[in-house]
Coordinates of C-alpha atoms and ligand atoms in Angstrom, one line a residue:
X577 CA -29.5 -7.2 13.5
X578 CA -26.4 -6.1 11.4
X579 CA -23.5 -8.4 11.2
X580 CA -20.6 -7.1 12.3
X581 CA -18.2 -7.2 9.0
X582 CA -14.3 -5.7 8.1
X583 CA -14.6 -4.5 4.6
X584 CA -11.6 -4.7 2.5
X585 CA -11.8 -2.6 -1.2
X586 CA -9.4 -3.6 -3.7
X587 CA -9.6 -6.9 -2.5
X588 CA -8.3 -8.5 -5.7
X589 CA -4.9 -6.5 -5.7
X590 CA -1.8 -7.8 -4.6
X591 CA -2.1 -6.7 -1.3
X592 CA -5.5 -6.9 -1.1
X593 CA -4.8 -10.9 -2.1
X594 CA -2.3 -10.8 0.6
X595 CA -4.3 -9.2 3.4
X596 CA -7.0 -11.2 2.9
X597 CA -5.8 -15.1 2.5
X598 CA -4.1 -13.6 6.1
X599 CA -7.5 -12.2 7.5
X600 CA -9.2 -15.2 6.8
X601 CA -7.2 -17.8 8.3
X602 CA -6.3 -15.0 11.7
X603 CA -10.0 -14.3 12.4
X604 CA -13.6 -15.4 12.3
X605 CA -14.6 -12.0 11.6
X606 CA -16.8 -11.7 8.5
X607 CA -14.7 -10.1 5.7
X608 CA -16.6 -8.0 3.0
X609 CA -14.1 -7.8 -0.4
X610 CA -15.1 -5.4 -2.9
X611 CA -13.2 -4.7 -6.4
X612 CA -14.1 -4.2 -10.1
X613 CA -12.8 -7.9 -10.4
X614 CA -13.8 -11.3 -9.7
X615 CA -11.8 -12.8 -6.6
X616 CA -9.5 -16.1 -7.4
X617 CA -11.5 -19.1 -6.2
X618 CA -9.3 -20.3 -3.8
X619 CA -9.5 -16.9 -1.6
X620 CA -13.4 -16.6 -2.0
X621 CA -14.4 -19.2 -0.8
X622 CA -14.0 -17.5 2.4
X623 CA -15.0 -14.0 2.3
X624 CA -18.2 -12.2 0.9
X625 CA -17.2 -10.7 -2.1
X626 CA -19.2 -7.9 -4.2
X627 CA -17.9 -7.2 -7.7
X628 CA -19.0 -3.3 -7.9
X629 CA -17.2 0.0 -8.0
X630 CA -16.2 2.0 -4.7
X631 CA -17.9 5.2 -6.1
X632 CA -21.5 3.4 -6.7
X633 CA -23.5 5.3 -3.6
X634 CA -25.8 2.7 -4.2
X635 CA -23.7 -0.3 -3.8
X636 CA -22.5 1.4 -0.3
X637 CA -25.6 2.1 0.7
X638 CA -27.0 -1.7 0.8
X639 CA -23.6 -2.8 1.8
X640 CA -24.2 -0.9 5.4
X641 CA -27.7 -1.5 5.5
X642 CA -27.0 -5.2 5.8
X643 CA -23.0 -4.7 7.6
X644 CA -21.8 -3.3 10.8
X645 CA -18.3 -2.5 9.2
X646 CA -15.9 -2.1 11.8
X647 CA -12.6 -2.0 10.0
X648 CA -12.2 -0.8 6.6
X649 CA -8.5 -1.4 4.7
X650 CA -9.2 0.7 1.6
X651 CA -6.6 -0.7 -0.6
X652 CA -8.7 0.6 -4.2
X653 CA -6.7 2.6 -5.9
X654 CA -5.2 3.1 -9.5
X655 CA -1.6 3.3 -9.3
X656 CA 1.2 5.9 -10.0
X657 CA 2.1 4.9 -14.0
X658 CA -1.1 4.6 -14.6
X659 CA -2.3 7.9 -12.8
X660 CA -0.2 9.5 -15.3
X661 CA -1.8 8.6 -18.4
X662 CA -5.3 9.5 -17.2
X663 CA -4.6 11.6 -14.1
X664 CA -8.1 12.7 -13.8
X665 CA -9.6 9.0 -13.5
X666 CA -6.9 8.5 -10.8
X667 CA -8.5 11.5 -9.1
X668 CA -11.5 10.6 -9.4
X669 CA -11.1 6.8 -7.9
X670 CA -8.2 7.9 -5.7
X671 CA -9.7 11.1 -3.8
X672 CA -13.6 10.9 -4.8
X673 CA -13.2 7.2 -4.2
X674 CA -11.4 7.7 -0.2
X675 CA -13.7 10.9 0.4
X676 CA -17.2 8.6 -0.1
X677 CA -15.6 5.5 2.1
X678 CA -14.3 8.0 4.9
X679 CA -18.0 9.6 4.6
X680 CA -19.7 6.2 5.3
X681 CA -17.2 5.5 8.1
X682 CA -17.9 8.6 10.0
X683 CA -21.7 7.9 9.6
X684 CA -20.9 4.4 10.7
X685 CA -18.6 5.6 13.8
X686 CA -21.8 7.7 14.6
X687 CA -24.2 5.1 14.5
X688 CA -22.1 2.3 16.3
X689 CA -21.0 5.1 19.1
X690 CA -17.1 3.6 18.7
X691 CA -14.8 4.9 15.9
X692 CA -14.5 2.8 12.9
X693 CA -11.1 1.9 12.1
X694 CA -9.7 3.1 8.8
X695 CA -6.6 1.5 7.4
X696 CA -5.6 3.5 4.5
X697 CA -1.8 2.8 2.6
X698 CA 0.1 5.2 1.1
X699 CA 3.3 5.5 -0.6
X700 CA 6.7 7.0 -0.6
X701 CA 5.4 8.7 -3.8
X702 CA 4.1 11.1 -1.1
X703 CA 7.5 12.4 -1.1
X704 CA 9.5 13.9 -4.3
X705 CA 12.9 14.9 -4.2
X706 CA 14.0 18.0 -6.0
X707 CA 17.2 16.3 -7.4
X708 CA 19.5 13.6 -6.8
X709 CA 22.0 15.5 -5.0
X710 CA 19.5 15.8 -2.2
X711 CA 18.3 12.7 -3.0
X712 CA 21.8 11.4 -1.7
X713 CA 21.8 13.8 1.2
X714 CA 19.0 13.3 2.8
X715 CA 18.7 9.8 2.5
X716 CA 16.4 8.4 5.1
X717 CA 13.4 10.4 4.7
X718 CA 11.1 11.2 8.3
X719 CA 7.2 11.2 7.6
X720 CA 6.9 15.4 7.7
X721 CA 10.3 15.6 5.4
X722 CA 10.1 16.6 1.4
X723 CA 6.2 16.2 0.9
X724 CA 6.3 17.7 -2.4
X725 CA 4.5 14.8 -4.7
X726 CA 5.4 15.6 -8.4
X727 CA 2.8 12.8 -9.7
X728 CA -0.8 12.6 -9.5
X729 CA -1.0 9.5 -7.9
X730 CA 1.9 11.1 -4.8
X731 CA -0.5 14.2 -4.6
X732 CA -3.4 12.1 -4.1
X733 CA -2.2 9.9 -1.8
X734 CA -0.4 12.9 0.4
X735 CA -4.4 14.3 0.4
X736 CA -6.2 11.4 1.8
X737 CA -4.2 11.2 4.4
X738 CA -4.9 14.8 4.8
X739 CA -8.4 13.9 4.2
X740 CA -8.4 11.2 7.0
X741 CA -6.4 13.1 9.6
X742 CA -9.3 15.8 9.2
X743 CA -11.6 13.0 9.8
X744 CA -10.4 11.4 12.4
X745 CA -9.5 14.8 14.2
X746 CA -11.2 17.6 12.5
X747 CA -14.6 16.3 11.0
X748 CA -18.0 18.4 12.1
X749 CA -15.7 20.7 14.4
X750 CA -18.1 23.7 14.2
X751 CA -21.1 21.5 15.0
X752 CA -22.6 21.9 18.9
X753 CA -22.3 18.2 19.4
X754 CA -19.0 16.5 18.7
X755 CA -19.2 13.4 16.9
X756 CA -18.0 10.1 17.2
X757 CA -14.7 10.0 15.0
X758 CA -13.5 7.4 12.8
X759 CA -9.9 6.4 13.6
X760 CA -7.6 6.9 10.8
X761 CA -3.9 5.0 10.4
X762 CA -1.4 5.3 7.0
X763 CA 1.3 3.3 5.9
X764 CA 3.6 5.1 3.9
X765 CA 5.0 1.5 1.9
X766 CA 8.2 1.1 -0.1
X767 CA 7.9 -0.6 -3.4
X768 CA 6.1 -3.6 -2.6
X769 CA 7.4 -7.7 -3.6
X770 CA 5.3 -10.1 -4.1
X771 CA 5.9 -14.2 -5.1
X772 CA 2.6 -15.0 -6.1
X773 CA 1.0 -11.4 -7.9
X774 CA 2.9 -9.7 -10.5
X775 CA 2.8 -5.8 -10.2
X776 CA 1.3 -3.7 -13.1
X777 CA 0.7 -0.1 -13.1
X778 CA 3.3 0.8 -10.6
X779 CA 6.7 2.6 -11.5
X780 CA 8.7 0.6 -9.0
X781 CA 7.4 -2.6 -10.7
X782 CA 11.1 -3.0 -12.3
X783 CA 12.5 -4.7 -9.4
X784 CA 9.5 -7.3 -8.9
X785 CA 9.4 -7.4 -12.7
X786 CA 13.0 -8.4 -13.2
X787 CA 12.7 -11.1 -10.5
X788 CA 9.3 -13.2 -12.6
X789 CA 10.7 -12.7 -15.5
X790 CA 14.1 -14.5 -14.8
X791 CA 12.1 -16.9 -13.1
X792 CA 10.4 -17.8 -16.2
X793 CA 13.5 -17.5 -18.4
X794 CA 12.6 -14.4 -19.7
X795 CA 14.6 -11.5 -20.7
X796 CA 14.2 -8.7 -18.9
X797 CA 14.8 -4.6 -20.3
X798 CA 14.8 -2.7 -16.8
X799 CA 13.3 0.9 -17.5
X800 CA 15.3 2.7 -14.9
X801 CA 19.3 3.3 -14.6
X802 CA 21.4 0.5 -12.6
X803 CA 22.4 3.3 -10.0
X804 CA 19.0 4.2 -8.9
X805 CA 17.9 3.3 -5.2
X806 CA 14.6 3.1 -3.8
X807 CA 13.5 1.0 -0.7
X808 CA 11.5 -2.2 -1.1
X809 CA 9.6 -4.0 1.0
X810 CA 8.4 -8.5 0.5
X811 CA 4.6 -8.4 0.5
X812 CA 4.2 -10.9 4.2
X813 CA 5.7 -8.1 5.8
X814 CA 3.2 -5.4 4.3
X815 CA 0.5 -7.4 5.3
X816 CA 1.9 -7.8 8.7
X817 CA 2.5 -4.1 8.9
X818 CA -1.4 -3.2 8.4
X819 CA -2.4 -6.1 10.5
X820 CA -0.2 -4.4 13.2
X821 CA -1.1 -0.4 12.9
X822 CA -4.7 -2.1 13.3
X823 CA -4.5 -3.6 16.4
X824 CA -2.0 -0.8 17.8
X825 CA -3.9 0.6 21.2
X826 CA -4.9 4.5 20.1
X827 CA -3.1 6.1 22.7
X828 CA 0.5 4.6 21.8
X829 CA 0.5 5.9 18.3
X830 CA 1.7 9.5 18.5
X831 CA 1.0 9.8 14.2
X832 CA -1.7 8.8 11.8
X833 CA 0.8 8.4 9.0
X834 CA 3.9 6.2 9.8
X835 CA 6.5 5.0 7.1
X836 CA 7.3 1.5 6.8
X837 CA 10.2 -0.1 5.3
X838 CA 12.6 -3.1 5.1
X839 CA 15.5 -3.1 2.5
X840 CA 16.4 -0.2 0.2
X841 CA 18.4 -1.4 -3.1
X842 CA 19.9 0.0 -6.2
X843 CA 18.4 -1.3 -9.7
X844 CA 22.0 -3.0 -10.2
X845 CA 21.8 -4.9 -6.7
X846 CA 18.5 -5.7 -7.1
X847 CA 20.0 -7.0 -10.1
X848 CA 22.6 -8.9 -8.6
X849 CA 20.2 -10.6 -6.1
X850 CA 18.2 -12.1 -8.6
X851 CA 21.2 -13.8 -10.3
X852 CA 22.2 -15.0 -7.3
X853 CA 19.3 -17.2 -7.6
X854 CA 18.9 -17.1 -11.3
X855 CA 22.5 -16.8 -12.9
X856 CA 21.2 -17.1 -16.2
X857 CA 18.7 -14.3 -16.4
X858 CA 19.2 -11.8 -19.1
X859 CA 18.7 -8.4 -17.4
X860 CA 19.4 -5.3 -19.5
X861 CA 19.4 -1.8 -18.3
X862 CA 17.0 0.2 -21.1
X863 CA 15.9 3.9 -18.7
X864 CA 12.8 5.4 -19.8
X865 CA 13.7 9.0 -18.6
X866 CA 10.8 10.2 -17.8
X867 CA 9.3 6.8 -15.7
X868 CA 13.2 7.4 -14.5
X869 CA 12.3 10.7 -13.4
X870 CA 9.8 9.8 -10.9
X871 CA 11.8 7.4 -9.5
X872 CA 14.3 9.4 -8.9
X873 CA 12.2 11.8 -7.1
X874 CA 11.4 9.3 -4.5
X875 CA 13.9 8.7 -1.0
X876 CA 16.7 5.9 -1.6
X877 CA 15.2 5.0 1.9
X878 CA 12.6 5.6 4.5
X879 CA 12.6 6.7 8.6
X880 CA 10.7 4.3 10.1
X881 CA 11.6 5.0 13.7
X882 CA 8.6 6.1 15.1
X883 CA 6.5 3.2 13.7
X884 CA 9.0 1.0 15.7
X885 CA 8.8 3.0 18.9
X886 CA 4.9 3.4 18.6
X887 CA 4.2 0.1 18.0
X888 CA 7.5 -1.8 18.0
X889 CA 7.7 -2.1 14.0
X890 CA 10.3 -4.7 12.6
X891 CA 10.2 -6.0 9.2
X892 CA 10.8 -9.5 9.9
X893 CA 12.2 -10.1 6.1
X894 CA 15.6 -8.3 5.6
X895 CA 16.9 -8.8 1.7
X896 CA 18.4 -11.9 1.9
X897 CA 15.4 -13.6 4.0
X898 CA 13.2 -12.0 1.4
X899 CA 15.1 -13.5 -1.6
X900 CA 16.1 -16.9 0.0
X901 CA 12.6 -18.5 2.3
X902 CA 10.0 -16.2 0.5
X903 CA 10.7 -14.5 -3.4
X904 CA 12.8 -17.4 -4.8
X905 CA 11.1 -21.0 -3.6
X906 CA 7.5 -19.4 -4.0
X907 CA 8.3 -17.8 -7.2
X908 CA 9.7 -20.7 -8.5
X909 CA 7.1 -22.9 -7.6
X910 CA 4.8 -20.4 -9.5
X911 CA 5.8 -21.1 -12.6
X912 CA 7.0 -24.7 -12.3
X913 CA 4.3 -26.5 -14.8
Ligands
NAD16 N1 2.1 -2.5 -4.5 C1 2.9 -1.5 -4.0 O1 4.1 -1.5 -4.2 C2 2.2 -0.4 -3.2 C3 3.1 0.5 -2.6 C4 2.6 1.5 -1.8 C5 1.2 1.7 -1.7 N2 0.4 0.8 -2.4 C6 -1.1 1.0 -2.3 O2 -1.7 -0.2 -1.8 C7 -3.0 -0.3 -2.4 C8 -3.1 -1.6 -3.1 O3 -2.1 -1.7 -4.0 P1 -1.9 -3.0 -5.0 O4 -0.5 -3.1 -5.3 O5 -2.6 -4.1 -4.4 O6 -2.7 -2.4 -6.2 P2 -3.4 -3.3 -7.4 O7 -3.4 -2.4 -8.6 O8 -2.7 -4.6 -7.5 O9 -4.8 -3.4 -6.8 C9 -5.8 -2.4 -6.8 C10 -7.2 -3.0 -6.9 O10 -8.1 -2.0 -6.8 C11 -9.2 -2.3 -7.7 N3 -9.9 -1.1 -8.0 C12 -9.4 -0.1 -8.7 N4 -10.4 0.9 -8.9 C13 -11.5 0.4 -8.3 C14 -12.8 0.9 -8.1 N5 -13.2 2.1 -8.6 N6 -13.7 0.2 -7.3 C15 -13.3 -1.0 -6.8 N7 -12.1 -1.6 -7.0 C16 -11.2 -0.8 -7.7 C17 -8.5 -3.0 -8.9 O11 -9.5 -3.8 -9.6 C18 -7.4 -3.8 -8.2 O12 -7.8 -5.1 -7.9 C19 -3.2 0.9 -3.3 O13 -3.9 1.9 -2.6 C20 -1.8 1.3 -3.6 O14 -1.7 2.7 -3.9 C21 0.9 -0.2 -3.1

């Protein structure tokens, strides 16, 4: 007999650190991590991990010889600075990468007879804003609203959730038997705050960035201007968000792809929060127009009604929560030696 398994990919990100130190203490269900890296000792103690890449066929095929995956969160990704420099490796792992997971979670849905769930986030790099005048007018941005990526990691990301809509919904359609479908669900996160990872790769890494580094006494050269806004989100709520599109019953969510968000902040409050805490930090604003650029294609803030009437989303970390019980005492403890 297969054991039954959730498979996480990505695993050693910092959601993927997040999500599973949480999945391991909320369930006894055996968790399958999967990255390029090594785990941190203290998380694997309690998972299976397999160092490998998502595109080895190979690798996936043992891995469901040996697994009944139910659940898959397919956090693997490169991310959006980085997509820019080699945008064809972020193709490749981003879309390649999702296309050969959804493929084995269809075959698994078939096999199994019950859909295999297929948690999958994206990003408000989805969405790209033409200029900052509408940026400013339309400033809380619904799920079907300004789809129009302008980087390669956005236009990925706005494909697989194409990809796992048609999976979910579309997937064999001209075939005389229907199969079992896998059931896909998207989070479309803000820029994402952690106390215990520092972001690399990302372009709203500046606010996370500015926080560690005035933590550690460092100066800090922010590469975007002090007016731009974009939301943000502290990583225990991201986590909670996934955990909570995952156990949502099917027939309550009326979308596959549902934005999430908690606080939205300019660079120069963002500033002003962290020397709150750290009146000493040595923040300068140094843009880099064309990082600039893409953040300024992205909403100052994100609808996220329907994932509260679906299934009754709250971020339970507002700014000043975020800052004051979770960012500031963890972070600080961080780098206390
Ligand atoms: N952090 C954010 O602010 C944010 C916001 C929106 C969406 N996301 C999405 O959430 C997911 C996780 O983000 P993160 O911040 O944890 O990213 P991260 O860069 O910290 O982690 C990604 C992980 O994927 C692994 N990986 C990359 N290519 C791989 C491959 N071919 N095979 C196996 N593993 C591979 C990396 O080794 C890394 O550990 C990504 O899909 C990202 O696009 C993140």
């Amino acid at each position: 007999m297969r054991k039954r398994a959730t498979l996480i990919t990505g695993a050693v990100g910092e959601i993927g650190q997040a999500l599973v130190s949480n999945l391991a203490e909320a369930s006894d269900q055996l968790l399958i991590t999967l990255d390029l890296q090594p785990l941190p000792d203290n998380i694997a103690r309690s998972v299976t991990h397999i160092q490998g890449d998502i595109l080895d066929k190979g690798l996936l095929s043992r891995l469901v010889s040996e697994y009944e995956i139910n659940t898959i969160y397919h956090l693997a990704a490169l991310l959006s600075t980085r997509s820019e420099f080699t945008p064809a490796a972020a193709h490749h792992v981003n879309v390649e990468g999702t296309l050969v997971l959804l493929q084995l979670a269809s075959e698994q849905s078939e096999w199994r007879g019950t859909p295999v769930k297929f948690i999958f986030p994206s990003s408000i790099a989805a969405y790209g804003m033409p200029d900052l005048e509408t940026k400013t007018n339309y400033a809380r941005v619904r799920e079907w609203e300004w789809n129009y990526p302008r980087t390669m990691y956005g236009c990925n990301k706005l494909y697989c959730e194409q990809l796992g809509i048609y999976f979910s919904m579309h997937y064999r359609q001209l075939a005389a038997d229907r199969p079992v479908m896998l059931d896909f669900r998207s989070l479309r996160f803000p820029g994402l705050i952690s106390a215990f990872t520092v972001p690399s790769g990302g372009t709203s890494d500046y606010g996370p960035e500015m926080l560690h580094a005035a933590a550690q006494g460092e100066p800090y050269a922010c590469f975007v201007r002090q007016d731009v806004r974009i939301p943000f989100m502290a990583m225990p709520d991201a986590v909670t968000a996934l955990l909570r599109l995952t156990e949502a019953p099917a027939e309550k969510l009326s979308r596959r792809v549902y934005n999430v968000t908690s606080f939205s902040l300019s660079a120069a409050d963002f500033q002003d929060w962290v020397m709150k805490f750290f009146p000493q930090a040595e923040v300068t604003f140094k843009p880099d127009v064309k990082r600039q650029a893409i953040v300024d294609s992205w909403p100052a803030d994100l609808d996220d009604s329907a994932a509260e009437r679906d299934w009754n989303w709250q971020p339970e970390y507002d700014v000043e929560r975020s800052f004051s019980e979770y960012l500031v005492p963890n972070i600080i403890s961080r780098y206390r030696v």
